Short mmCIF file of C-alpha atoms in Angstrom, two decimals:
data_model
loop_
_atom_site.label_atom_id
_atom_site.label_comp_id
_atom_site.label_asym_id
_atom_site.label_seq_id
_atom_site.Cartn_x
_atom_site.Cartn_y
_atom_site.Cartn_z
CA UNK W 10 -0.48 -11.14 21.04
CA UNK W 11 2.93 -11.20 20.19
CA UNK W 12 4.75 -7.75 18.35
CA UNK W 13 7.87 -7.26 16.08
CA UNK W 14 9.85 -4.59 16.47
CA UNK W 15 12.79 -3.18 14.52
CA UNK W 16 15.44 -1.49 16.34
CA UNK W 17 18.14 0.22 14.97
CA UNK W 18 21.33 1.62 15.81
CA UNK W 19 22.99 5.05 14.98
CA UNK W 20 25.71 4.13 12.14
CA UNK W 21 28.32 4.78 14.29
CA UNK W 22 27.13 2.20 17.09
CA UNK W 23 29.90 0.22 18.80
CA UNK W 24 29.44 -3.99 19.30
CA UNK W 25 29.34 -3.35 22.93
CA UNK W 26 26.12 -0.68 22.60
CA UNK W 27 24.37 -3.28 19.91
CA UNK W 28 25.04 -6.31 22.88
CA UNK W 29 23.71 -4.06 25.51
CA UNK W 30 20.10 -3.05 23.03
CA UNK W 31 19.99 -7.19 22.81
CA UNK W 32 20.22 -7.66 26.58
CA UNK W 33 17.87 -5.14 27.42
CA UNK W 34 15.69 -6.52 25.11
CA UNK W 35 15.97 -10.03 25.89
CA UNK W 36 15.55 -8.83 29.69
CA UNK W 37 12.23 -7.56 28.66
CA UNK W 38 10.90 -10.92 27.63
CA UNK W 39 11.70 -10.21 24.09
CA UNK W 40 13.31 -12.48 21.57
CA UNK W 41 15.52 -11.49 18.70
CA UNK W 42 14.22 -12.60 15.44
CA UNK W 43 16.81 -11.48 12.72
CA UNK W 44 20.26 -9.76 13.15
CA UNK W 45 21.30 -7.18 10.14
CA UNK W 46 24.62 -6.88 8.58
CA UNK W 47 24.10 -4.17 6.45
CA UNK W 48 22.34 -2.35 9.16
CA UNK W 49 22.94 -2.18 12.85
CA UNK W 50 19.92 -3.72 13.84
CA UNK W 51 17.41 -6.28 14.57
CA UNK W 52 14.06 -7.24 14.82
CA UNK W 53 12.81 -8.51 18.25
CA UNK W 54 8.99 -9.66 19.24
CA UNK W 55 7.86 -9.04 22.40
CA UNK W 56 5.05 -10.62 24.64
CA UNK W 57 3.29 -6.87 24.48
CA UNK W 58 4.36 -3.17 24.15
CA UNK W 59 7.14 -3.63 26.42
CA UNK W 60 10.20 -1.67 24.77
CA UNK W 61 10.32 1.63 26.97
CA UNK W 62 14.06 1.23 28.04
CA UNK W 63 14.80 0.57 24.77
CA UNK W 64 13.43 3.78 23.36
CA UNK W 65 14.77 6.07 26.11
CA UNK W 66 18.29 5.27 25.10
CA UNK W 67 19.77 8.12 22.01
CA UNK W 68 21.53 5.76 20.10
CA UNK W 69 18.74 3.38 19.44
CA UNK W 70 15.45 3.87 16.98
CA UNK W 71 12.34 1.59 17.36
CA UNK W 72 10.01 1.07 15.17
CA UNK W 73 6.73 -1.60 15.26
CA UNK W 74 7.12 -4.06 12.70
CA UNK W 75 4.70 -3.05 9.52
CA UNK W 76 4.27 0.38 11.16
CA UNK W 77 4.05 3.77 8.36
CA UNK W 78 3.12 6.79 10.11
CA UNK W 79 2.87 10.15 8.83
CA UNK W 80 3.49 13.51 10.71
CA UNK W 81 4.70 16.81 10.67
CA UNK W 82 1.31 18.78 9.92
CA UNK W 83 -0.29 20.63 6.91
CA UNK W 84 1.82 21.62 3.93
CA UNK W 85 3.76 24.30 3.56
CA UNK W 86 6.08 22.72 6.20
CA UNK W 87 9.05 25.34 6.93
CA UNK W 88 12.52 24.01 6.52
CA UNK W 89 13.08 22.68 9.93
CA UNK W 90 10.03 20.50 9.69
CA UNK W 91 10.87 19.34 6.13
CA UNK W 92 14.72 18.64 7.92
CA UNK W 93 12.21 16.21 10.90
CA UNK W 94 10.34 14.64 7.91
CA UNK W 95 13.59 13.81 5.98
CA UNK W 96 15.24 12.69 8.99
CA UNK W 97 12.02 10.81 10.22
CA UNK W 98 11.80 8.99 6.73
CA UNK W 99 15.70 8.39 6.90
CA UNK W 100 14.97 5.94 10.56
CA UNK W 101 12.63 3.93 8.72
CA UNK W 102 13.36 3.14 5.39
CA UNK W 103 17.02 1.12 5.62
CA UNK W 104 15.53 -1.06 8.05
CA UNK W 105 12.63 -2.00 5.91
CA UNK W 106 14.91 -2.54 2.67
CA UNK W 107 17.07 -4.74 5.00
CA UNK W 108 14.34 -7.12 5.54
CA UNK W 109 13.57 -7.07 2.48
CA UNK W 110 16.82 -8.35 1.11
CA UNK W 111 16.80 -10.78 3.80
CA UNK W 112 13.13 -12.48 2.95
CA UNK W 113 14.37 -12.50 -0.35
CA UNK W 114 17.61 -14.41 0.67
CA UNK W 115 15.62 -16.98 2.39
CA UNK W 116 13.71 -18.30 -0.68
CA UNK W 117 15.10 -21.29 -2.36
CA UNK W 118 18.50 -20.50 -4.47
CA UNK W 119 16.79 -21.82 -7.48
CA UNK W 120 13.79 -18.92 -7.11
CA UNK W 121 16.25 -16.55 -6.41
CA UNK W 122 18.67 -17.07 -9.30
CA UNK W 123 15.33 -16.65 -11.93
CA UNK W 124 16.38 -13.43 -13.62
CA UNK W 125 13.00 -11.13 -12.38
CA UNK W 126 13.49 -12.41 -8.76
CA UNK W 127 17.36 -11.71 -8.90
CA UNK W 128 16.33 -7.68 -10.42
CA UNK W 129 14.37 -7.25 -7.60
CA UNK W 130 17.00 -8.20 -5.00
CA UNK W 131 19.70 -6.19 -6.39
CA UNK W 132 17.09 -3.11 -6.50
CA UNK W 133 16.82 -3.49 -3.58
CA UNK W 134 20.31 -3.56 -2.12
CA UNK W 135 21.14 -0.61 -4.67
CA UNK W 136 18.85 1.33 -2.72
CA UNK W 137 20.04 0.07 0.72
CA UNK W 138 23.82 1.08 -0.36
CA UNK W 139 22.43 4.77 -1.37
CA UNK W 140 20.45 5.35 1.68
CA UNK W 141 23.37 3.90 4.10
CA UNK W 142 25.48 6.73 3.51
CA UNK W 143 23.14 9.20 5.02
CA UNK W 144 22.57 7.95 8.18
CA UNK W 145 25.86 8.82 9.28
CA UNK W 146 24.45 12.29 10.06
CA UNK W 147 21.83 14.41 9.63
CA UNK W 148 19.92 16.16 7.34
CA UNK W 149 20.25 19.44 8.25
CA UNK W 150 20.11 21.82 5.17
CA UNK W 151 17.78 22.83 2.30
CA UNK W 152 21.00 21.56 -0.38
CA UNK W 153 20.64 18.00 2.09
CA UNK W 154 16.80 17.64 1.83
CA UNK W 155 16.87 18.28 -1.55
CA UNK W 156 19.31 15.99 -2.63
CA UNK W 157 17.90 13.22 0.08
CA UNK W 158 14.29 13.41 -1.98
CA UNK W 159 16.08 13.29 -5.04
CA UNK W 160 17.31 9.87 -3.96
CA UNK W 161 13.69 9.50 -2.46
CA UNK W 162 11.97 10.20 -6.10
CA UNK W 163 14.54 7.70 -7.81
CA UNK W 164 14.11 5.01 -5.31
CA UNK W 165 10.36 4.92 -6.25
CA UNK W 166 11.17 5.05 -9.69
CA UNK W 167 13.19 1.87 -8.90
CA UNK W 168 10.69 0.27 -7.65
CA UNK W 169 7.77 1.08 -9.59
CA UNK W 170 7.50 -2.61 -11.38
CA UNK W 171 8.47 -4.77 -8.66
CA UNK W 172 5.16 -6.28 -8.66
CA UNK W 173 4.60 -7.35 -11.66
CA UNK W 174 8.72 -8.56 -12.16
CA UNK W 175 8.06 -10.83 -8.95
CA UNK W 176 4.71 -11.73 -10.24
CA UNK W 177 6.44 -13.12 -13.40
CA UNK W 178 9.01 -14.94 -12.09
CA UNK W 179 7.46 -16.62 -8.96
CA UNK W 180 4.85 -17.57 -12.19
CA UNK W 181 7.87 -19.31 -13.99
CA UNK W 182 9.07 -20.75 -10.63
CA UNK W 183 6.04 -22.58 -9.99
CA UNK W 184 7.68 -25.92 -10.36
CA UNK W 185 9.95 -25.12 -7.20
CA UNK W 186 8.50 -23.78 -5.06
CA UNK W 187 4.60 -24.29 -3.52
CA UNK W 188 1.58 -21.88 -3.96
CA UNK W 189 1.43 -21.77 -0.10
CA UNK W 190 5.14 -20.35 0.10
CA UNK W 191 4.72 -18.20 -2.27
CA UNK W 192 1.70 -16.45 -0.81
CA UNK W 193 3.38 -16.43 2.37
CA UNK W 194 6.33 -14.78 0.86
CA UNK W 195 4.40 -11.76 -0.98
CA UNK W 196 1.74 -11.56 1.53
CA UNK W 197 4.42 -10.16 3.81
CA UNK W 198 6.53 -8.80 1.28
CA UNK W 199 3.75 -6.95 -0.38
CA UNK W 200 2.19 -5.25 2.64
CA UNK W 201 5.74 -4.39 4.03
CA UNK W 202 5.78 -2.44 0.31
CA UNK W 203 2.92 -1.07 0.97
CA UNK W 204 4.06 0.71 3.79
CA UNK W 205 7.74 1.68 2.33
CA UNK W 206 6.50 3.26 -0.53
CA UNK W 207 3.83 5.39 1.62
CA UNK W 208 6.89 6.38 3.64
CA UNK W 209 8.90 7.58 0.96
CA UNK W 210 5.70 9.00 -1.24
CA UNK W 211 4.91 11.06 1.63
CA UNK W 212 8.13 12.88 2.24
CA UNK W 213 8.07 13.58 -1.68
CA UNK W 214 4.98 15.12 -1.64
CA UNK W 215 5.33 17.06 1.42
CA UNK W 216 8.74 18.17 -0.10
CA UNK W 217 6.88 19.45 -3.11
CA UNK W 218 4.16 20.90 -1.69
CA UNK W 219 6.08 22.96 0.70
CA UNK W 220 9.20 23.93 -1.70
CA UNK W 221 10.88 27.07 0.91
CA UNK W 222 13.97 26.59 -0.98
CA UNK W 223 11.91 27.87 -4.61
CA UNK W 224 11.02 31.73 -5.21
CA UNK W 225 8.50 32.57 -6.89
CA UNK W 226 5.71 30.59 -8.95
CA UNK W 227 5.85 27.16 -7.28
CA UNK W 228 2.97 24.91 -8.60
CA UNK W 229 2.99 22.47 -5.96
CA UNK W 230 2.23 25.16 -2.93
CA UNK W 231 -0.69 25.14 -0.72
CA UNK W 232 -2.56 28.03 -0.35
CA UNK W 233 -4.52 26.48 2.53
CA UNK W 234 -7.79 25.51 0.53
CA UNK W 235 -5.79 22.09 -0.10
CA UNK W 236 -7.48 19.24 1.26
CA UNK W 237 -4.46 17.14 0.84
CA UNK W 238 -1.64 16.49 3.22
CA UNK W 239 1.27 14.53 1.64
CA UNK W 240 0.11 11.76 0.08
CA UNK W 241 -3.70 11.54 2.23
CA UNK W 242 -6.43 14.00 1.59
CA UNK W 243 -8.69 14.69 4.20
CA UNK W 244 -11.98 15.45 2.11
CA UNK W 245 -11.82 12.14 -0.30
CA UNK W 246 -14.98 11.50 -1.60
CA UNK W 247 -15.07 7.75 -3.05
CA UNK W 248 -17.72 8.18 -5.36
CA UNK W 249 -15.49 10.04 -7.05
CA UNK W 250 -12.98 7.77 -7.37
CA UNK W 251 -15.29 5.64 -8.15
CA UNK W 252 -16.35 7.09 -11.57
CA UNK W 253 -12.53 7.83 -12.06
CA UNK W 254 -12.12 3.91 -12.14
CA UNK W 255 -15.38 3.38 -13.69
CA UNK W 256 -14.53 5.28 -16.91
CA UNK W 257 -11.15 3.94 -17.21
CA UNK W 258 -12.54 0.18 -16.72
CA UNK W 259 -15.53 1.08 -19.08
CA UNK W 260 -12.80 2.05 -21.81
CA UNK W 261 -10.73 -0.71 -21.40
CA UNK W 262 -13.97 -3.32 -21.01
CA UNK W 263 -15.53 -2.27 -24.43
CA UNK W 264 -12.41 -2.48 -26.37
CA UNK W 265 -11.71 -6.48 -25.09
CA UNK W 266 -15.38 -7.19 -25.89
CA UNK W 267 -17.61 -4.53 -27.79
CA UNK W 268 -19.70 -3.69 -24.72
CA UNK W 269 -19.75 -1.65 -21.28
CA UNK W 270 -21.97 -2.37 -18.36
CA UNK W 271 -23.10 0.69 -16.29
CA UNK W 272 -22.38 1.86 -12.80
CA UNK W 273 -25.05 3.13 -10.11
CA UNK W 274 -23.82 4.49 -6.36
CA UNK W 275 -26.31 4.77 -4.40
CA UNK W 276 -26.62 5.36 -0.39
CA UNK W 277 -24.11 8.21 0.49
CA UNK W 278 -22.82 9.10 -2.21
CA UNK W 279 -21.22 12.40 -0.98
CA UNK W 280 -19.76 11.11 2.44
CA UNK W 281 -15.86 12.17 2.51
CA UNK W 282 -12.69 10.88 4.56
CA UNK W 283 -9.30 10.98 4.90
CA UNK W 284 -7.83 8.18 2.67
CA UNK W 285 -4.76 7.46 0.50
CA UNK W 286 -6.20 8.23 -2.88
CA UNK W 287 -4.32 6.32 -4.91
CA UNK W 288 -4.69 3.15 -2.62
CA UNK W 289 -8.70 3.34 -3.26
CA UNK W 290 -7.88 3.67 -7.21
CA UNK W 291 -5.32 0.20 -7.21
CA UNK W 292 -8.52 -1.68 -5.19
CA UNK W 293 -12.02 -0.30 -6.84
CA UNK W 294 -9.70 -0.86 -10.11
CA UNK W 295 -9.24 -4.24 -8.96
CA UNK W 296 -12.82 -4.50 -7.82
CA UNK W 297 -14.47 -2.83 -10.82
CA UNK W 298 -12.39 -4.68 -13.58
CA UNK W 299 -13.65 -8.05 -11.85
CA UNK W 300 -17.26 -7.27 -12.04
CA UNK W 301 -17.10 -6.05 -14.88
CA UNK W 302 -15.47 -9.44 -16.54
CA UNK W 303 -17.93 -11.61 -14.63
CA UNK W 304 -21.29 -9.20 -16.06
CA UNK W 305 -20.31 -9.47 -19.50
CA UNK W 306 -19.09 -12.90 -19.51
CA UNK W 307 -22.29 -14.07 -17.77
CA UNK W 308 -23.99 -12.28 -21.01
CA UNK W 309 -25.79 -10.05 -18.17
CA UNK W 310 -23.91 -6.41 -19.44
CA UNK W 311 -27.20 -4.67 -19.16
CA UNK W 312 -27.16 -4.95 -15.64
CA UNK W 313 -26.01 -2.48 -13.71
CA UNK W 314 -23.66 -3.09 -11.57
CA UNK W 315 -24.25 -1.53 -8.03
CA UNK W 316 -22.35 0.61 -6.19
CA UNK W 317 -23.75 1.30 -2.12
CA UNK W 318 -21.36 3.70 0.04
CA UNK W 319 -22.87 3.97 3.31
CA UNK W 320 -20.59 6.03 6.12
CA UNK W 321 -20.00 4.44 9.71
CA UNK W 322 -21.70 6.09 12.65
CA UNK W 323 -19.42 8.38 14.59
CA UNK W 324 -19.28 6.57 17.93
CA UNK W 325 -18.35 9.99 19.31
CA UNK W 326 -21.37 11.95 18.14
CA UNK W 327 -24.82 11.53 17.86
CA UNK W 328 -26.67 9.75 15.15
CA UNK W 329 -26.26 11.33 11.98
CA UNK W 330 -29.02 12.63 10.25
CA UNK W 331 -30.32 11.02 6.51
CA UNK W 332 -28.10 13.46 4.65
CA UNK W 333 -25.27 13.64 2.66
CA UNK W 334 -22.30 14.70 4.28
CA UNK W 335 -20.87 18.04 2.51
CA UNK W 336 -18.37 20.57 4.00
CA UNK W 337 -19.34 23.49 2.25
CA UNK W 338 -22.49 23.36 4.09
CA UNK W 339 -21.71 21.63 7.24
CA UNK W 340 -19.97 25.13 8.19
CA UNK W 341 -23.20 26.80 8.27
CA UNK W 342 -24.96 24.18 10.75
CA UNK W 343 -24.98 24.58 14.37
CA UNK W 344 -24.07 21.40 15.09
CA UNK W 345 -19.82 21.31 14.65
CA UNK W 346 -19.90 17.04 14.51
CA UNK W 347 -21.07 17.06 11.11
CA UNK W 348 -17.76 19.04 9.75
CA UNK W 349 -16.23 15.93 10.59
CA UNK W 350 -15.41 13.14 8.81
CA UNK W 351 -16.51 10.06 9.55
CA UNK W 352 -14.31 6.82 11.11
CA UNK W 353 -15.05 4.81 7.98
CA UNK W 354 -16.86 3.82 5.17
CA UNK W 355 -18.33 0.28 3.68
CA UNK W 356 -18.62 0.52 0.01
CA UNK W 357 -20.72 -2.68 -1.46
CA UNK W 358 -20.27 -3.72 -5.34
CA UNK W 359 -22.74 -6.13 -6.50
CA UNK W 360 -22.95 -7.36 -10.03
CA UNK W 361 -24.93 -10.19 -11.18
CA UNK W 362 -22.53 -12.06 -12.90
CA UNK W 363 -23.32 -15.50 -12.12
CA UNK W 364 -20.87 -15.60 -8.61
CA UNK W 365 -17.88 -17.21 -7.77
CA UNK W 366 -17.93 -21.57 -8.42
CA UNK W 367 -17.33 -23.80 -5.19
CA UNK W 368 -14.60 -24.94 -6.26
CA UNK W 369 -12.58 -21.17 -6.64
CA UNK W 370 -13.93 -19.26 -3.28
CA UNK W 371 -11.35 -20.66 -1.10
CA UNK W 372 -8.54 -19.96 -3.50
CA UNK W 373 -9.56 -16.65 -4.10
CA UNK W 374 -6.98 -15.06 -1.90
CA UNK W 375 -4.12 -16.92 -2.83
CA UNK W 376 -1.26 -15.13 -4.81
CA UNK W 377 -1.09 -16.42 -8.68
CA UNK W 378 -4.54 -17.87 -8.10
CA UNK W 379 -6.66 -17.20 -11.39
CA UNK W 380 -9.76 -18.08 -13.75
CA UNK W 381 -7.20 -17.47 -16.36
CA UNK W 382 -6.70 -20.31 -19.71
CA UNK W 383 -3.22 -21.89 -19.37
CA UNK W 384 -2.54 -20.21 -23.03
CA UNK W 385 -3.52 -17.20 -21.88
CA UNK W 386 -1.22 -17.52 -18.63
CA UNK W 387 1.72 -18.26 -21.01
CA UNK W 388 0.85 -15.39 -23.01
CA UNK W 389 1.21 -13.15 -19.82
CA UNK W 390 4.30 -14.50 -18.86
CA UNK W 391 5.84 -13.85 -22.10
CA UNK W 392 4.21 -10.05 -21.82
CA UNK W 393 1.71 -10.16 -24.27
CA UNK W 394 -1.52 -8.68 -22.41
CA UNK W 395 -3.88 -7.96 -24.38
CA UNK W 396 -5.88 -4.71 -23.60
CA UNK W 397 -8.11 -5.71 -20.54
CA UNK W 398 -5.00 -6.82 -18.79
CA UNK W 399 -3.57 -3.69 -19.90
CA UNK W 400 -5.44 -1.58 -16.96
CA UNK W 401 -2.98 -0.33 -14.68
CA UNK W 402 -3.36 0.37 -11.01
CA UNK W 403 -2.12 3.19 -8.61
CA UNK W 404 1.35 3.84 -7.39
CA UNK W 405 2.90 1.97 -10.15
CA UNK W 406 0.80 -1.61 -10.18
CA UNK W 407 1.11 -2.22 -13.48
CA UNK W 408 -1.75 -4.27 -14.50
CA UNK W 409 0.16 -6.94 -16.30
CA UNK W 410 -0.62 -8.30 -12.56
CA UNK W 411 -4.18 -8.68 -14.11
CA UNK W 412 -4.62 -12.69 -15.13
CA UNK W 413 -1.74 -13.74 -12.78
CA UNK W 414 -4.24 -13.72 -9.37
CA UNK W 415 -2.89 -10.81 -8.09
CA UNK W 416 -5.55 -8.67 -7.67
CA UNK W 417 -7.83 -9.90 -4.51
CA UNK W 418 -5.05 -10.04 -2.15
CA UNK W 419 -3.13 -7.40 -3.38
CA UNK W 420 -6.43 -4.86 -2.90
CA UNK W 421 -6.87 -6.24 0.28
CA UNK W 422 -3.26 -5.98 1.73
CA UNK W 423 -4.02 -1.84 0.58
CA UNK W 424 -7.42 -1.94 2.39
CA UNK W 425 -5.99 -3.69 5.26
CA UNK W 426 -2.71 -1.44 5.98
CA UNK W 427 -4.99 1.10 7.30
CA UNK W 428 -7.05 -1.38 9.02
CA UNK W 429 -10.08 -1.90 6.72
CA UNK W 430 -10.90 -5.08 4.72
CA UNK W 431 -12.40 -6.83 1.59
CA UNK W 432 -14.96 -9.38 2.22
CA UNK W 433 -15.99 -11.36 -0.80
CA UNK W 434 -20.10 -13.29 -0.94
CA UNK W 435 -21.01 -14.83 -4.01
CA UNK W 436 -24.18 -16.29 -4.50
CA UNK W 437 -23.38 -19.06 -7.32
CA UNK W 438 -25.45 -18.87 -10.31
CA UNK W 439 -26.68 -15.38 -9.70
CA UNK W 440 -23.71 -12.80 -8.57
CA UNK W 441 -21.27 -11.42 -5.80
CA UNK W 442 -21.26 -8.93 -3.88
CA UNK W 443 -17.92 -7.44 -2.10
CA UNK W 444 -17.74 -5.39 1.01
CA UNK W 445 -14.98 -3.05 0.88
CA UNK W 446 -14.29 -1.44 4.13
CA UNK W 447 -12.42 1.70 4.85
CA UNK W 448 -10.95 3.11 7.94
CA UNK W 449 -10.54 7.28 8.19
CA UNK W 450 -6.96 8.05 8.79
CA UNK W 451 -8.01 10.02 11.48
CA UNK W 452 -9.65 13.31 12.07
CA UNK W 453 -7.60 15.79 10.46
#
């Protein structure tokens, strides 16, 4: 299966050393996709993993194509880690805002000259033009790091609302430009955001929670009990979460229409892994506020809705035993597997809501797909939401996305970016049930 690849060049590159990357890339059966201007770069996709000259050369970065790793170990990181983090987040991020502005370039002129469309693209080469001046060397002091996550925190400030902007002005573009382009252009868009902002999130919260630059009182250190490394903890327990996202659903639910259906988790309900938390939050939010629509609309609120979290098998181990899985006591057992979390979890939520009609299942996952009243779309697009629509998600999803058919793919472009999924079975004229699938980011 064919792979992208972004390769960049150090700043201060020569033509001849960016002709020589293309040649030795195009002698490796690859074949250049996009060239940068902004950047010294491109993107080439090869055959298979077949970039090793390439990456032995100093002047030349390569990075897969959708790729957001973390690294760099447990918080507090000492100042010459927090220099490799910077500088690690530094490779990745112009590249990514480059294609970015390019997509964005490629849409019709018409789409991009709408006013919401037209903020987004100029957020985004404001943040290209700040980050461009620091790859011309490196970060190599605490005064450097500082001010580099400084530009860090404001670029996700920036770009806090740019789904919900795009959201309302591919909705007043819809006469020019097709439902099938447009899901094609924020499918790719929004899951290469997904990944940008984890990049960037993660060097901000390592920053803070290491801090060797502060003395004294600092209320982001670690004193080792922390569970949390960056932006993942390694102990996340979904019920949790779950309840989080039930209460704040439950809230919002009884002030649209005077009632609140009820939650049950069964199966596991103390199994942990190592998750993005707010990730989980945008998608059971998404979930949740779904089910919960569908229950009381079907006039079945006194239903519960059910909640299942059931823990993959360790392939690695032996099969677990019928209990829950909990650290504080796993140290005490003989057996050192169970202080491990497992590779994934499934969580199932079934309401009885009367299911998903034949004639919306295979729309589902389209972007600006929705059950939504054309009144109440218009409403949305002028920005009155009323208080349902009103729930917001994690890492700055504003929920005005709710009613414009965001939500589905959205929640599964999050599940997917760590290699999980959302599968959706409705049984029309009783109630759906949705498989959310999570992978473990590892055993950490």
């Amino acid at each position: 299966m064919p792979t992208m690849y972004n390769i960049t060049l150090k700043q201060g590159a020569s033509p001849e050393q960016i002709d020589k990357a293309k040649e030795i890339a195009k002698s490796q059966g690859g074949t250049i996709k996009h060239e940068f201007t902004l950047i010294k770069g491109f993107t080439v996709e090869f055959p298979n993993e077949a970039v090793h000259t390439l990456q032995t050369d100093d002047h030349i970065h390569v990075e897969q194509d959708g790729e957001a790793r973390t690294q760099h170990g447990r918080p507090p990181l000492s100042a010459s880690t927090l220099f490799t983090s910077a500088n690690f987040t530094l490779s990745l991020l112009p590249i990514r805002l480059a294609h970015r502005i390019q997509a964005l370039r490629n849409l019709p002129f018409i789409v991009v000259s709408n006013p919401h469309i037209s903020r987004i693209y100029n957020n985004y080469v404001h943040s290209l033009s700040t980050l461009l001046p620091y790859q011309e060397r490196q970060i190599n002091t605490l005064e450097e790091e500082i001010q580099f996550t400084e530009v860090m925190a404001d670029l996700v400030q920036t770009h806090a609302d740019t789904i919900p902007i795009l959201a309302r002005g591919f909705l007043e573009c819809r006469k020019y430009i097709s439902p099938v382009d447009v899901t094609g252009f924020l499918d790719e868009h929004l899951r290469a955001r997904i990944g940008t902002r984890l990049i960037a999130e993660q060097h901000i919260a390592l920053h803070l929670s290491s801090q060797p630059h502060c003395n004294g009182y600092d209320p982001y250190a670690q004193d080792g009990s922390s569970t949390s490394i960056g932006v993942i903890d390694t102990a996340l327990r979904p019920a949790e979460i779950i309840r989080q996202c039930e209460s704040f659903v439950s809230e919002i639910c009884e002030l649209k229409y005077g009632v609140r259906p009820t939650v049950t988790i069964n199966g596991q309900p103390d199994t942990r892994l190592a998750h993005v938390p707010t990730h989980l939050e945008y998608i059971l939010t998404e979930l949740l506020k779904n089910a919960f629509r569908a229950t009381v609309e079907s006039g079945k609120e006194r239903e519960p809705i059910e909640v299942t979290i059931a823990a993959a098998p360790d392939p690695d181990s032996s099969p677990p035993e019928s209990t829950h899985l909990d650290p504080a006591k796993a140290s005490s057992q003989e057996d050192s597997t169970t202080t491990t979390t497992p590779p994934g979890v499934t969580i199932r939520i079934r309401d009885q809501g009367g299911g998903i009609s034949p004639k919306n299942i295979n729309n589902i996952w389209a972007y600006s797909f929705t059950t939504f009243s054309d009144e109440e779309m218009l409403d949305l697009s002028n920005g009155n939401a009323d208080a349902l629509n009103a729930i917001s998600g994690a890492s700055g999803e504003s929920s005005s996305l709710a009613g414009l058919g965001y939500g589905l793919p959205l929640g599964r472009a999050y599940a997917e970016h760590f290699g999980g999924s959302i599968k959706v079975q409705s049984l029309w004229g009783w109630g759906t049930d949705v498989y959310l699938k999570l992978m473990g980011l590892g055993k950490m």
